[in-house]
PDB file of C-alpha atoms in Angstrom:
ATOM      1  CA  UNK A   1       0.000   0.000   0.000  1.00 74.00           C
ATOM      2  CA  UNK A   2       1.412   3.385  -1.176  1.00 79.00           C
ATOM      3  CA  UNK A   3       0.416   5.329   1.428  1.00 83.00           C
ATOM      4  CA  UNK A   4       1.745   2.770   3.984  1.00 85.00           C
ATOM      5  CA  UNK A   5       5.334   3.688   2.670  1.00 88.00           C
ATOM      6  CA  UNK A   6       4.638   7.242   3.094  1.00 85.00           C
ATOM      7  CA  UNK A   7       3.940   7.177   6.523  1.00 87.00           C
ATOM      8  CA  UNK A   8       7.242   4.792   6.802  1.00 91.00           C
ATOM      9  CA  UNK A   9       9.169   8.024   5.070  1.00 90.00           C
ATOM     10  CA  UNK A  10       7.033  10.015   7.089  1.00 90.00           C
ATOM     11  CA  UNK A  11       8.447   8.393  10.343  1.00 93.00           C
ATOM     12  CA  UNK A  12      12.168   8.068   8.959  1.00 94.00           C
ATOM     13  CA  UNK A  13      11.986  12.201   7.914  1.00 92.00           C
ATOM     14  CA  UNK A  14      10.634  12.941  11.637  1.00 93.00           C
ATOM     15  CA  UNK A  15      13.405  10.527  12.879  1.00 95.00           C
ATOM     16  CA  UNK A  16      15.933  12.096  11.122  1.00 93.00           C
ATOM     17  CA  UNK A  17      14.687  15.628  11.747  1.00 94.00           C
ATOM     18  CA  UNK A  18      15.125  14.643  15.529  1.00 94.00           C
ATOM     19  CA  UNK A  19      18.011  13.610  15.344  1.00 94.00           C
ATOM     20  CA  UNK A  20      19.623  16.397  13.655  1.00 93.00           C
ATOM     21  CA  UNK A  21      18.204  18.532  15.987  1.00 92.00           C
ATOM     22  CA  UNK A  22      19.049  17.020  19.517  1.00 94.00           C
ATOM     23  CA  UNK A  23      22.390  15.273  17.943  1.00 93.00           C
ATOM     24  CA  UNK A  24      23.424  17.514  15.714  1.00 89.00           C
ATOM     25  CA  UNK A  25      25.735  19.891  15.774  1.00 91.00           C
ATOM     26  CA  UNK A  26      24.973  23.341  17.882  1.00 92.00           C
ATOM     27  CA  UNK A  27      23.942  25.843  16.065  1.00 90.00           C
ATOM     28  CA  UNK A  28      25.063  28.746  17.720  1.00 92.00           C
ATOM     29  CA  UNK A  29      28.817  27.117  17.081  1.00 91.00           C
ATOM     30  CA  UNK A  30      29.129  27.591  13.333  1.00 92.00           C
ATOM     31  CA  UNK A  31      27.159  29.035  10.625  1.00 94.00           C
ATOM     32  CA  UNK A  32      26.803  25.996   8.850  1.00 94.00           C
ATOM     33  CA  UNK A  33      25.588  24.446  11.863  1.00 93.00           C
ATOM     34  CA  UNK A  34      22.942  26.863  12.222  1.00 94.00           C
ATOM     35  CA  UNK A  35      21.996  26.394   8.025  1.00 94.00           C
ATOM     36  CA  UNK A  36      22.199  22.797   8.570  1.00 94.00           C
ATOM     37  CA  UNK A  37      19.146  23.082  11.541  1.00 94.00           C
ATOM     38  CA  UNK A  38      17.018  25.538   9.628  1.00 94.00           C
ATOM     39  CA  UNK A  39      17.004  23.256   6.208  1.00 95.00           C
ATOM     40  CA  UNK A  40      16.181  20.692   8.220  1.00 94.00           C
ATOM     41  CA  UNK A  41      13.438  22.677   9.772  1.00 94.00           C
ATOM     42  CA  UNK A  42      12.046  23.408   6.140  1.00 96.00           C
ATOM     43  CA  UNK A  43      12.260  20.072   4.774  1.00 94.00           C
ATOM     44  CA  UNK A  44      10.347  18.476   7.182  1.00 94.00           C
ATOM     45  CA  UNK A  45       7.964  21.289   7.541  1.00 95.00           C
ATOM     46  CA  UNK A  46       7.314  20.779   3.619  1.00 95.00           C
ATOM     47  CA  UNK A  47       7.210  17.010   4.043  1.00 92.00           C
ATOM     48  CA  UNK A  48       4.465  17.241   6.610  1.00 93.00           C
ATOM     49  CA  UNK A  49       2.428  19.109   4.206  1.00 95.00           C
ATOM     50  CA  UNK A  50       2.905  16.699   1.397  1.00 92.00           C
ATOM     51  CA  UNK A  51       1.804  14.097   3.647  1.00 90.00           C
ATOM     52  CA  UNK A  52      -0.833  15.531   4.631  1.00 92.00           C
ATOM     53  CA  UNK A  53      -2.203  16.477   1.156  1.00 93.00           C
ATOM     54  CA  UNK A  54      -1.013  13.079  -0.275  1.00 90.00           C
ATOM     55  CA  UNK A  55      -3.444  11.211   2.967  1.00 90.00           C
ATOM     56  CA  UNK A  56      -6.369  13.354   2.103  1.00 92.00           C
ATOM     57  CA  UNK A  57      -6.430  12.235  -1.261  1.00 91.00           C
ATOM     58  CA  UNK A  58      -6.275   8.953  -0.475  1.00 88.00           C
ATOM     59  CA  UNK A  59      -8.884   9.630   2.539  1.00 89.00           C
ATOM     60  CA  UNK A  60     -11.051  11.367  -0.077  1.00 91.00           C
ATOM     61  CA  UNK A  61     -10.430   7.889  -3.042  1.00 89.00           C
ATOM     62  CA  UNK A  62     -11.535   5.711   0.345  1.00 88.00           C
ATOM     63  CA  UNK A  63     -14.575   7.376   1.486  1.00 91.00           C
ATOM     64  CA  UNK A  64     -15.960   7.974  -2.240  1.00 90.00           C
ATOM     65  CA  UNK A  65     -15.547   4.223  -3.208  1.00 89.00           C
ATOM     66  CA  UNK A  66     -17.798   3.289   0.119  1.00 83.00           C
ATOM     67  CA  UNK A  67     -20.628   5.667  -0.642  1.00 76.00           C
TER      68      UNK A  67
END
């Protein structure tokens, strides 16, 4: 099921996410530290809302075939 691997992604962006963030480096050390956290911030910020509109559709494909 498609959307079955997109949560999995979904769960393996989050866990990456957190990990950058709590492991990662500091960013008030470097600059590129700091970049590094903020993309990281963005991408899954732009992931959640692909998930999100990628779930409705198939929400929306679901609940249309049972009426």
């Amino acid at each position: 099921n498609k959307y079955g691997y997109g949560c999995i992604l979904f769960g393996i962006m989050v866990l990456a996410y957190i990990l950058i963030s709590e492991v990662g480096p500091d960013p008030r050390s470097h600059h590129a530290a700091l970049t590094l956290q903020v993309i990281s911030q963005k991408a899954i910020t732009i992931w959640l809302l692909i998930s999100i509109y990628i779930y409705s559709i198939g929400l929306g494909k679901y609940i249309y075939r049972r009426v």
